[in-house]
mmCIF file of N, CA and C in Angstrom:
data_model
loop_
_atom_site.group_PDB
_atom_site.id
_atom_site.type_symbol
_atom_site.label_atom_id
_atom_site.label_comp_id
_atom_site.label_asym_id
_atom_site.label_seq_id
_atom_site.Cartn_x
_atom_site.Cartn_y
_atom_site.Cartn_z
ATOM 1 N N UNK A 1 96.041 203.254 272.163
ATOM 2 C CA UNK A 1 96.920 204.590 272.742
ATOM 3 C C UNK A 1 96.770 205.066 273.772
ATOM 4 N N UNK A 2 96.029 204.869 274.745
ATOM 5 C CA UNK A 2 95.872 204.882 276.276
ATOM 6 C C UNK A 2 96.897 204.509 276.820
ATOM 7 N N UNK A 3 97.844 202.996 276.415
ATOM 8 C CA UNK A 3 99.115 203.000 277.433
ATOM 9 C C UNK A 3 100.166 203.613 277.063
ATOM 10 N N UNK A 4 100.186 204.208 275.806
ATOM 11 C CA UNK A 4 101.624 204.835 275.379
ATOM 12 C C UNK A 4 101.918 205.825 275.850
ATOM 13 N N UNK A 5 102.945 206.141 275.927
ATOM 14 C CA UNK A 5 103.491 207.624 277.247
ATOM 15 C C UNK A 5 103.890 208.283 275.520
ATOM 16 N N UNK A 6 103.420 209.777 274.900
ATOM 17 C CA UNK A 6 104.385 210.173 274.249
ATOM 18 C C UNK A 6 105.426 211.452 275.004
ATOM 19 N N UNK A 7 106.676 210.901 274.612
ATOM 20 C CA UNK A 7 107.756 211.925 275.019
ATOM 21 C C UNK A 7 108.096 213.192 274.039
ATOM 22 N N UNK A 8 108.180 214.227 274.877
ATOM 23 C CA UNK A 8 108.021 215.438 273.719
ATOM 24 C C UNK A 8 109.892 215.600 273.301
ATOM 25 N N UNK A 9 109.686 215.613 271.945
ATOM 26 C CA UNK A 9 111.005 215.852 271.415
ATOM 27 C C UNK A 9 111.350 217.236 271.128
ATOM 28 N N UNK A 10 112.890 217.668 271.751
ATOM 29 C CA UNK A 10 113.188 219.157 271.373
ATOM 30 C C UNK A 10 113.345 219.271 270.198
ATOM 31 N N UNK A 11 112.891 220.503 269.505
ATOM 32 C CA UNK A 11 113.211 220.892 268.154
ATOM 33 C C UNK A 11 114.683 221.083 268.115
ATOM 34 N N UNK A 12 115.470 220.969 266.768
ATOM 35 C CA UNK A 12 116.670 220.654 266.410
ATOM 36 C C UNK A 12 117.453 221.865 267.342
ATOM 37 N N UNK A 13 117.022 223.160 267.066
ATOM 38 C CA UNK A 13 117.687 224.299 267.365
ATOM 39 C C UNK A 13 118.060 224.180 269.163
ATOM 40 N N UNK A 14 117.169 223.633 269.549
ATOM 41 C CA UNK A 14 117.374 223.302 271.276
ATOM 42 C C UNK A 14 118.185 222.187 271.443
ATOM 43 N N UNK A 15 118.564 221.179 270.520
ATOM 44 C CA UNK A 15 119.461 220.033 271.095
ATOM 45 C C UNK A 15 121.013 220.910 271.163
ATOM 46 N N UNK A 16 121.516 220.579 272.251
ATOM 47 C CA UNK A 16 122.732 221.030 272.268
ATOM 48 C C UNK A 16 123.960 219.988 271.738
ATOM 49 N N UNK A 17 125.036 220.475 270.950
ATOM 50 C CA UNK A 17 126.111 219.724 270.587
ATOM 51 C C UNK A 17 126.960 219.301 272.026
ATOM 52 N N UNK A 18 127.825 218.590 271.749
ATOM 53 C CA UNK A 18 128.586 218.228 273.201
ATOM 54 C C UNK A 18 129.634 219.645 273.273
ATOM 55 N N UNK A 19 129.875 219.841 274.732
ATOM 56 C CA UNK A 19 130.518 221.134 275.068
ATOM 57 C C UNK A 19 131.778 221.209 274.363
ATOM 58 N N UNK A 20 131.952 222.389 273.926
ATOM 59 C CA UNK A 20 133.205 222.625 272.869
ATOM 60 C C UNK A 20 133.185 222.288 271.507
ATOM 61 N N UNK A 21 132.050 221.396 270.886
ATOM 62 C CA UNK A 21 131.904 221.137 269.720
ATOM 63 C C UNK A 21 131.231 222.217 268.712
ATOM 64 N N UNK A 22 131.989 222.454 268.045
ATOM 65 C CA UNK A 22 131.284 223.815 266.946
ATOM 66 C C UNK A 22 131.669 223.143 265.513
ATOM 67 N N UNK A 23 130.370 223.247 264.607
ATOM 68 C CA UNK A 23 130.827 222.315 263.514
ATOM 69 C C UNK A 23 131.564 223.102 262.367
ATOM 70 N N UNK A 24 131.779 222.570 261.598
ATOM 71 C CA UNK A 24 132.547 223.198 260.253
ATOM 72 C C UNK A 24 133.979 224.130 260.929
ATOM 73 N N UNK A 25 134.581 223.675 261.778
ATOM 74 C CA UNK A 25 135.459 224.351 262.430
ATOM 75 C C UNK A 25 136.896 223.618 262.798
ATOM 76 N N UNK A 26 137.790 223.779 261.747
ATOM 77 C CA UNK A 26 139.224 222.797 261.892
ATOM 78 C C UNK A 26 140.075 223.468 262.329
ATOM 79 N N UNK A 27 140.403 224.863 262.361
ATOM 80 C CA UNK A 27 141.607 225.265 262.977
ATOM 81 C C UNK A 27 141.460 226.139 264.079
ATOM 82 N N UNK A 28 142.389 226.247 264.752
ATOM 83 C CA UNK A 28 142.398 226.668 266.275
ATOM 84 C C UNK A 28 141.992 228.277 266.038
ATOM 85 N N UNK A 29 142.617 229.050 265.180
ATOM 86 C CA UNK A 29 142.330 230.126 265.460
ATOM 87 C C UNK A 29 140.845 230.439 265.139
ATOM 88 N N UNK A 30 139.993 229.902 264.159
ATOM 89 C CA UNK A 30 138.953 229.688 263.581
ATOM 90 C C UNK A 30 138.037 229.360 265.128
ATOM 91 N N UNK A 31 138.605 228.286 265.818
ATOM 92 C CA UNK A 31 137.572 227.581 267.075
ATOM 93 C C UNK A 31 137.686 228.682 267.951
ATOM 94 N N UNK A 32 138.722 229.650 268.255
ATOM 95 C CA UNK A 32 138.901 230.631 269.104
ATOM 96 C C UNK A 32 137.882 231.702 269.052
ATOM 97 N N UNK A 33 137.880 231.886 267.497
ATOM 98 C CA UNK A 33 136.798 233.275 267.171
ATOM 99 C C UNK A 33 135.437 232.947 267.696
ATOM 100 N N UNK A 34 135.050 231.522 267.214
ATOM 101 C CA UNK A 34 133.802 230.895 267.427
ATOM 102 C C UNK A 34 133.622 231.042 268.995
ATOM 103 N N UNK A 35 134.445 230.561 269.957
ATOM 104 C CA UNK A 35 134.301 230.677 271.435
ATOM 105 C C UNK A 35 134.109 231.810 271.829
ATOM 106 N N UNK A 36 134.878 233.057 271.263
ATOM 107 C CA UNK A 36 134.966 234.457 271.645
ATOM 108 C C UNK A 36 133.601 234.940 271.465
ATOM 109 N N UNK A 37 132.719 234.766 270.526
ATOM 110 C CA UNK A 37 131.628 234.995 270.129
ATOM 111 C C UNK A 37 130.324 234.238 270.984
ATOM 112 N N UNK A 38 130.808 233.362 271.459
ATOM 113 C CA UNK A 38 129.469 232.453 272.133
ATOM 114 C C UNK A 38 129.826 232.851 273.734
ATOM 115 N N UNK A 39 128.742 233.459 274.463
ATOM 116 C CA UNK A 39 128.897 233.838 276.050
ATOM 117 C C UNK A 39 128.991 232.531 276.656
ATOM 118 N N UNK A 40 128.804 231.369 276.230
ATOM 119 C CA UNK A 40 128.680 230.249 277.151
ATOM 120 C C UNK A 40 130.013 229.900 277.597
ATOM 121 N N UNK A 41 130.811 230.370 276.719
ATOM 122 C CA UNK A 41 132.636 229.921 277.077
ATOM 123 C C UNK A 41 133.030 231.073 277.690
ATOM 124 N N UNK A 42 132.434 232.060 277.933
ATOM 125 C CA UNK A 42 133.388 232.971 279.122
ATOM 126 C C UNK A 42 134.115 232.790 280.080
ATOM 127 N N UNK A 43 134.012 231.563 280.800
ATOM 128 C CA UNK A 43 134.934 231.268 281.766
ATOM 129 C C UNK A 43 135.986 230.759 281.100
ATOM 130 N N UNK A 44 136.110 230.176 279.991
ATOM 131 C CA UNK A 44 137.231 229.801 279.084
ATOM 132 C C UNK A 44 138.155 231.120 278.471
ATOM 133 N N UNK A 45 137.476 231.386 277.778
ATOM 134 C CA UNK A 45 138.069 232.815 276.978
ATOM 135 C C UNK A 45 136.892 233.777 276.521
ATOM 136 N N UNK A 46 137.434 235.198 276.912
ATOM 137 C CA UNK A 46 136.642 236.223 276.441
ATOM 138 C C UNK A 46 137.363 237.244 276.041
ATOM 139 N N UNK A 47 136.630 238.261 275.619
ATOM 140 C CA UNK A 47 137.257 239.587 274.798
ATOM 141 C C UNK A 47 137.590 240.601 276.266
ATOM 142 N N UNK A 48 139.035 241.004 275.769
ATOM 143 C CA UNK A 48 139.144 242.025 276.457
ATOM 144 C C UNK A 48 138.746 243.517 275.964
ATOM 145 N N UNK A 49 138.886 243.540 274.653
ATOM 146 C CA UNK A 49 139.093 244.698 273.971
ATOM 147 C C UNK A 49 138.256 244.125 272.529
ATOM 148 N N UNK A 50 137.211 243.792 272.031
ATOM 149 C CA UNK A 50 137.018 243.526 270.664
ATOM 150 C C UNK A 50 136.940 244.263 269.809
ATOM 151 N N UNK A 51 137.070 245.490 270.088
ATOM 152 C CA UNK A 51 137.524 246.650 268.993
ATOM 153 C C UNK A 51 139.072 246.337 268.468
ATOM 154 N N UNK A 52 139.823 245.907 269.424
ATOM 155 C CA UNK A 52 141.320 246.171 268.745
ATOM 156 C C UNK A 52 141.399 244.591 269.024
ATOM 157 N N UNK A 53 140.489 243.405 269.046
ATOM 158 C CA UNK A 53 140.646 241.886 269.051
ATOM 159 C C UNK A 53 141.497 241.573 269.825
ATOM 160 N N UNK A 54 141.414 242.140 271.278
ATOM 161 C CA UNK A 54 142.172 241.611 272.171
ATOM 162 C C UNK A 54 141.452 240.517 272.964
ATOM 163 N N UNK A 55 142.202 239.492 273.446
ATOM 164 C CA UNK A 55 141.112 238.579 274.117
ATOM 165 C C UNK A 55 142.160 237.774 274.864
ATOM 166 N N UNK A 56 141.349 237.229 276.372
ATOM 167 C CA UNK A 56 142.375 236.630 276.983
ATOM 168 C C UNK A 56 141.721 235.015 277.605
ATOM 169 N N UNK A 57 142.465 234.448 277.593
ATOM 170 C CA UNK A 57 142.035 232.697 278.168
ATOM 171 C C UNK A 57 142.168 232.954 279.560
ATOM 172 N N UNK A 58 140.979 232.899 279.980
ATOM 173 C CA UNK A 58 140.678 232.709 281.134
ATOM 174 C C UNK A 58 140.957 231.502 282.014
ATOM 175 N N UNK A 59 140.725 230.067 281.377
ATOM 176 C CA UNK A 59 141.032 228.786 281.854
ATOM 177 C C UNK A 59 142.002 227.889 280.893
ATOM 178 N N UNK A 60 143.424 228.420 280.876
ATOM 179 C CA UNK A 60 143.728 227.650 279.894
ATOM 180 C C UNK A 60 143.740 226.144 279.540
ATOM 181 N N UNK A 61 143.644 225.424 280.861
ATOM 182 C CA UNK A 61 143.792 223.905 280.555
ATOM 183 C C UNK A 61 142.241 223.635 280.493
ATOM 184 N N UNK A 62 141.020 224.221 280.821
ATOM 185 C CA UNK A 62 139.590 224.319 280.047
ATOM 186 C C UNK A 62 139.604 224.238 278.872
ATOM 187 N N UNK A 63 140.282 225.360 278.301
ATOM 188 C CA UNK A 63 139.954 225.655 276.937
ATOM 189 C C UNK A 63 140.947 224.306 276.293
ATOM 190 N N UNK A 64 141.644 223.998 276.552
ATOM 191 C CA UNK A 64 142.557 222.897 275.940
ATOM 192 C C UNK A 64 141.681 221.736 275.832
ATOM 193 N N UNK A 65 140.960 221.400 277.021
ATOM 194 C CA UNK A 65 139.950 220.192 277.139
ATOM 195 C C UNK A 65 138.885 220.239 276.070
ATOM 196 N N UNK A 66 138.284 221.689 276.019
ATOM 197 C CA UNK A 66 137.384 222.096 275.050
ATOM 198 C C UNK A 66 137.863 221.601 273.498
ATOM 199 N N UNK A 67 139.063 222.163 273.187
ATOM 200 C CA UNK A 67 139.925 221.915 272.055
ATOM 201 C C UNK A 67 140.077 220.634 271.713
ATOM 202 N N UNK A 68 140.514 219.805 272.759
ATOM 203 C CA UNK A 68 140.557 218.170 272.617
ATOM 204 C C UNK A 68 139.487 217.436 272.138
ATOM 205 N N UNK A 69 138.678 217.916 273.043
ATOM 206 C CA UNK A 69 137.197 217.385 272.719
ATOM 207 C C UNK A 69 136.835 217.513 271.301
ATOM 208 N N UNK A 70 136.774 218.775 270.989
ATOM 209 C CA UNK A 70 136.440 219.027 269.537
ATOM 210 C C UNK A 70 137.148 218.385 268.414
ATOM 211 N N UNK A 71 138.344 218.434 268.729
ATOM 212 C CA UNK A 71 139.190 217.499 267.803
ATOM 213 C C UNK A 71 139.457 215.987 268.102
ATOM 214 N N UNK A 72 138.637 215.635 269.145
ATOM 215 C CA UNK A 72 138.588 213.871 269.605
ATOM 216 C C UNK A 72 140.020 213.396 269.751
ATOM 217 N N UNK A 73 140.831 214.359 270.393
ATOM 218 C CA UNK A 73 142.079 214.341 270.911
ATOM 219 C C UNK A 73 141.690 214.434 272.946
ATOM 220 N N UNK A 74 141.663 213.380 273.454
ATOM 221 C CA UNK A 74 141.499 213.430 275.294
ATOM 222 C C UNK A 74 142.502 213.884 275.618
ATOM 223 N N UNK A 75 143.764 213.342 274.847
ATOM 224 C CA UNK A 75 145.078 213.896 275.925
ATOM 225 C C UNK A 75 145.513 215.528 275.451
ATOM 226 N N UNK A 76 144.716 216.443 274.914
ATOM 227 C CA UNK A 76 145.087 217.662 274.679
ATOM 228 C C UNK A 76 145.686 218.297 276.306
ATOM 229 N N UNK A 77 146.509 219.075 275.839
ATOM 230 C CA UNK A 77 147.032 219.699 276.974
ATOM 231 C C UNK A 77 147.049 221.402 276.511
ATOM 232 N N UNK A 78 147.174 222.231 277.666
ATOM 233 C CA UNK A 78 147.457 223.838 277.170
ATOM 234 C C UNK A 78 148.526 223.871 276.416
ATOM 235 N N UNK A 79 149.936 222.994 276.943
ATOM 236 C CA UNK A 79 151.365 223.249 276.343
ATOM 237 C C UNK A 79 151.090 222.718 274.731
ATOM 238 N N UNK A 80 150.364 221.762 274.695
ATOM 239 C CA UNK A 80 150.652 220.944 273.219
ATOM 240 C C UNK A 80 149.436 222.217 272.628
ATOM 241 N N UNK A 81 148.503 222.576 272.995
ATOM 242 C CA UNK A 81 147.797 223.704 272.281
ATOM 243 C C UNK A 81 148.500 225.211 271.764
ATOM 244 N N UNK A 82 149.135 225.375 272.955
ATOM 245 C CA UNK A 82 149.840 226.827 272.800
ATOM 246 C C UNK A 82 151.162 226.919 271.995
ATOM 247 N N UNK A 83 151.528 225.482 271.428
ATOM 248 C CA UNK A 83 152.600 225.174 270.204
ATOM 249 C C UNK A 83 151.459 225.739 269.005
ATOM 250 N N UNK A 84 150.563 225.513 268.811
ATOM 251 C CA UNK A 84 149.844 226.131 267.696
ATOM 252 C C UNK A 84 149.429 227.660 267.689
ATOM 253 N N UNK A 85 149.014 227.952 268.624
ATOM 254 C CA UNK A 85 149.097 229.296 269.145
ATOM 255 C C UNK A 85 150.293 230.447 268.410
ATOM 256 N N UNK A 86 151.544 229.696 269.322
ATOM 257 C CA UNK A 86 152.595 230.226 268.899
ATOM 258 C C UNK A 86 152.665 230.446 267.135
ATOM 259 N N UNK A 87 152.285 228.977 266.530
ATOM 260 C CA UNK A 87 152.758 229.043 265.278
ATOM 261 C C UNK A 87 151.855 230.222 264.337
ATOM 262 N N UNK A 88 150.649 230.754 265.131
ATOM 263 C CA UNK A 88 149.988 231.978 264.383
ATOM 264 C C UNK A 88 150.823 232.959 264.582
ATOM 265 N N UNK A 89 151.743 232.985 265.503
ATOM 266 C CA UNK A 89 152.662 234.145 265.761
ATOM 267 C C UNK A 89 153.378 234.548 264.135
ATOM 268 N N UNK A 90 153.776 233.399 263.723
ATOM 269 C CA UNK A 90 154.758 233.655 262.664
ATOM 270 C C UNK A 90 153.871 233.967 261.215
ATOM 271 N N UNK A 91 152.709 233.290 261.143
ATOM 272 C CA UNK A 91 151.788 233.751 259.975
ATOM 273 C C UNK A 91 151.097 235.232 260.343
ATOM 274 N N UNK A 92 151.554 235.843 261.580
ATOM 275 C CA UNK A 92 150.923 237.179 261.924
ATOM 276 C C UNK A 92 149.270 236.958 261.944
ATOM 277 N N UNK A 93 148.649 236.191 262.433
ATOM 278 C CA UNK A 93 147.415 235.867 262.524
ATOM 279 C C UNK A 93 147.077 236.310 264.108
ATOM 280 N N UNK A 94 147.950 235.923 265.288
ATOM 281 C CA UNK A 94 147.716 236.008 266.525
ATOM 282 C C UNK A 94 148.829 236.299 266.950
ATOM 283 N N UNK A 95 149.203 237.550 268.080
ATOM 284 C CA UNK A 95 150.063 237.887 268.872
ATOM 285 C C UNK A 95 150.137 237.812 270.300
ATOM 286 N N UNK A 96 151.074 237.309 271.272
ATOM 287 C CA UNK A 96 150.960 237.839 272.251
ATOM 288 C C UNK A 96 151.147 239.114 272.814
ATOM 289 N N UNK A 97 150.212 239.389 273.753
ATOM 290 C CA UNK A 97 150.255 240.819 274.185
ATOM 291 C C UNK A 97 151.615 240.970 275.301
ATOM 292 N N UNK A 98 152.569 242.049 275.196
ATOM 293 C CA UNK A 98 153.629 241.811 275.765
ATOM 294 C C UNK A 98 153.241 242.260 277.194
ATOM 295 N N UNK A 99 154.124 241.453 278.194
ATOM 296 C CA UNK A 99 153.892 241.629 279.511
ATOM 297 C C UNK A 99 152.802 241.235 280.361
ATOM 298 N N UNK A 100 151.878 240.374 279.483
ATOM 299 C CA UNK A 100 150.568 240.223 279.907
ATOM 300 C C UNK A 100 150.561 238.710 279.973
ATOM 301 N N UNK A 101 150.116 237.925 280.932
ATOM 302 C CA UNK A 101 149.899 236.636 280.922
ATOM 303 C C UNK A 101 148.428 236.248 280.181
ATOM 304 N N UNK A 102 148.552 235.573 279.214
ATOM 305 C CA UNK A 102 147.564 234.863 278.577
ATOM 306 C C UNK A 102 146.331 235.775 277.806
ATOM 307 N N UNK A 103 147.166 236.739 277.520
ATOM 308 C CA UNK A 103 146.241 238.059 277.015
ATOM 309 C C UNK A 103 147.042 237.980 275.389
ATOM 310 N N UNK A 104 146.170 237.984 274.400
ATOM 311 C CA UNK A 104 146.596 237.647 272.970
ATOM 312 C C UNK A 104 145.465 238.776 272.391
ATOM 313 N N UNK A 105 145.974 238.976 270.862
ATOM 314 C CA UNK A 105 145.538 239.474 269.889
ATOM 315 C C UNK A 105 145.458 239.288 268.678
ATOM 316 N N UNK A 106 144.453 239.243 268.030
ATOM 317 C CA UNK A 106 144.362 238.834 266.688
ATOM 318 C C UNK A 106 144.607 240.147 265.962
ATOM 319 N N UNK A 107 145.645 239.725 264.713
ATOM 320 C CA UNK A 107 146.183 240.744 263.884
ATOM 321 C C UNK A 107 145.045 240.774 262.773
ATOM 322 N N UNK A 108 144.061 239.977 262.559
ATOM 323 C CA UNK A 108 143.092 240.136 261.298
ATOM 324 C C UNK A 108 141.881 239.478 261.565
ATOM 325 N N UNK A 109 140.889 239.793 261.015
ATOM 326 C CA UNK A 109 139.761 239.334 261.099
ATOM 327 C C UNK A 109 139.757 237.952 260.052
ATOM 328 N N UNK A 110 138.730 237.173 260.671
ATOM 329 C CA UNK A 110 138.347 235.887 260.273
ATOM 330 C C UNK A 110 138.558 236.105 258.365
ATOM 331 N N UNK A 111 137.551 236.785 257.908
ATOM 332 C CA UNK A 111 137.645 237.117 256.635
ATOM 333 C C UNK A 111 139.242 237.541 256.247
ATOM 334 N N UNK A 112 140.092 238.285 256.636
ATOM 335 C CA UNK A 112 141.316 238.466 256.472
ATOM 336 C C UNK A 112 142.181 237.170 256.181
ATOM 337 N N UNK A 113 141.935 236.183 257.025
ATOM 338 C CA UNK A 113 142.995 235.409 257.527
ATOM 339 C C UNK A 113 142.486 234.293 256.309
ATOM 340 N N UNK A 114 141.188 234.201 256.133
ATOM 341 C CA UNK A 114 140.631 233.024 255.028
ATOM 342 C C UNK A 114 141.151 233.668 253.571
ATOM 343 N N UNK A 115 141.134 234.942 253.291
ATOM 344 C CA UNK A 115 141.588 235.450 252.010
ATOM 345 C C UNK A 115 142.848 235.569 251.624
ATOM 346 N N UNK A 116 143.663 235.505 252.950
ATOM 347 C CA UNK A 116 145.257 234.996 252.705
ATOM 348 C C UNK A 116 145.303 233.573 252.669
ATOM 349 N N UNK A 117 144.869 232.912 253.301
ATOM 350 C CA UNK A 117 145.253 231.415 252.915
ATOM 351 C C UNK A 117 144.638 230.989 251.357
ATOM 352 N N UNK A 118 143.905 231.771 250.979
ATOM 353 C CA UNK A 118 142.855 231.302 249.399
ATOM 354 C C UNK A 118 144.233 231.914 248.257
ATOM 355 N N UNK A 119 144.903 232.842 248.856
ATOM 356 C CA UNK A 119 145.761 233.758 247.860
ATOM 357 C C UNK A 119 147.111 232.499 247.713
ATOM 358 N N UNK A 120 147.302 231.843 249.042
ATOM 359 C CA UNK A 120 148.345 231.053 249.104
ATOM 360 C C UNK A 120 148.483 229.786 248.405
ATOM 361 N N UNK A 121 146.934 229.163 248.111
ATOM 362 C CA UNK A 121 146.844 227.914 247.816
ATOM 363 C C UNK A 121 147.220 227.770 246.047
#
């Protein structure tokens, strides 16, 4: 036993997932909500007015890289990711704030979005 070095093992809660990876999160709107609730991602995306559900994308290219990493798509760009955001306009999930660059508003809470999805199935 004298020659063995015991390496400390971090408890599971201290081990971090790869940057941008969020468990059980398949859709972009859900991913955005998750990032907004985690202060580690404020350089990428942050609430401007949480009560009104208004958020700002701080680093569009960085956010796209995070989303691409999460989806295992290394070639993700903001242009591609924003196509999905625009799709949410039609579904009344997210809207762009008029006259403001990179400023958006959630039109529904996550629970309202999930309930709406199950009603259509």
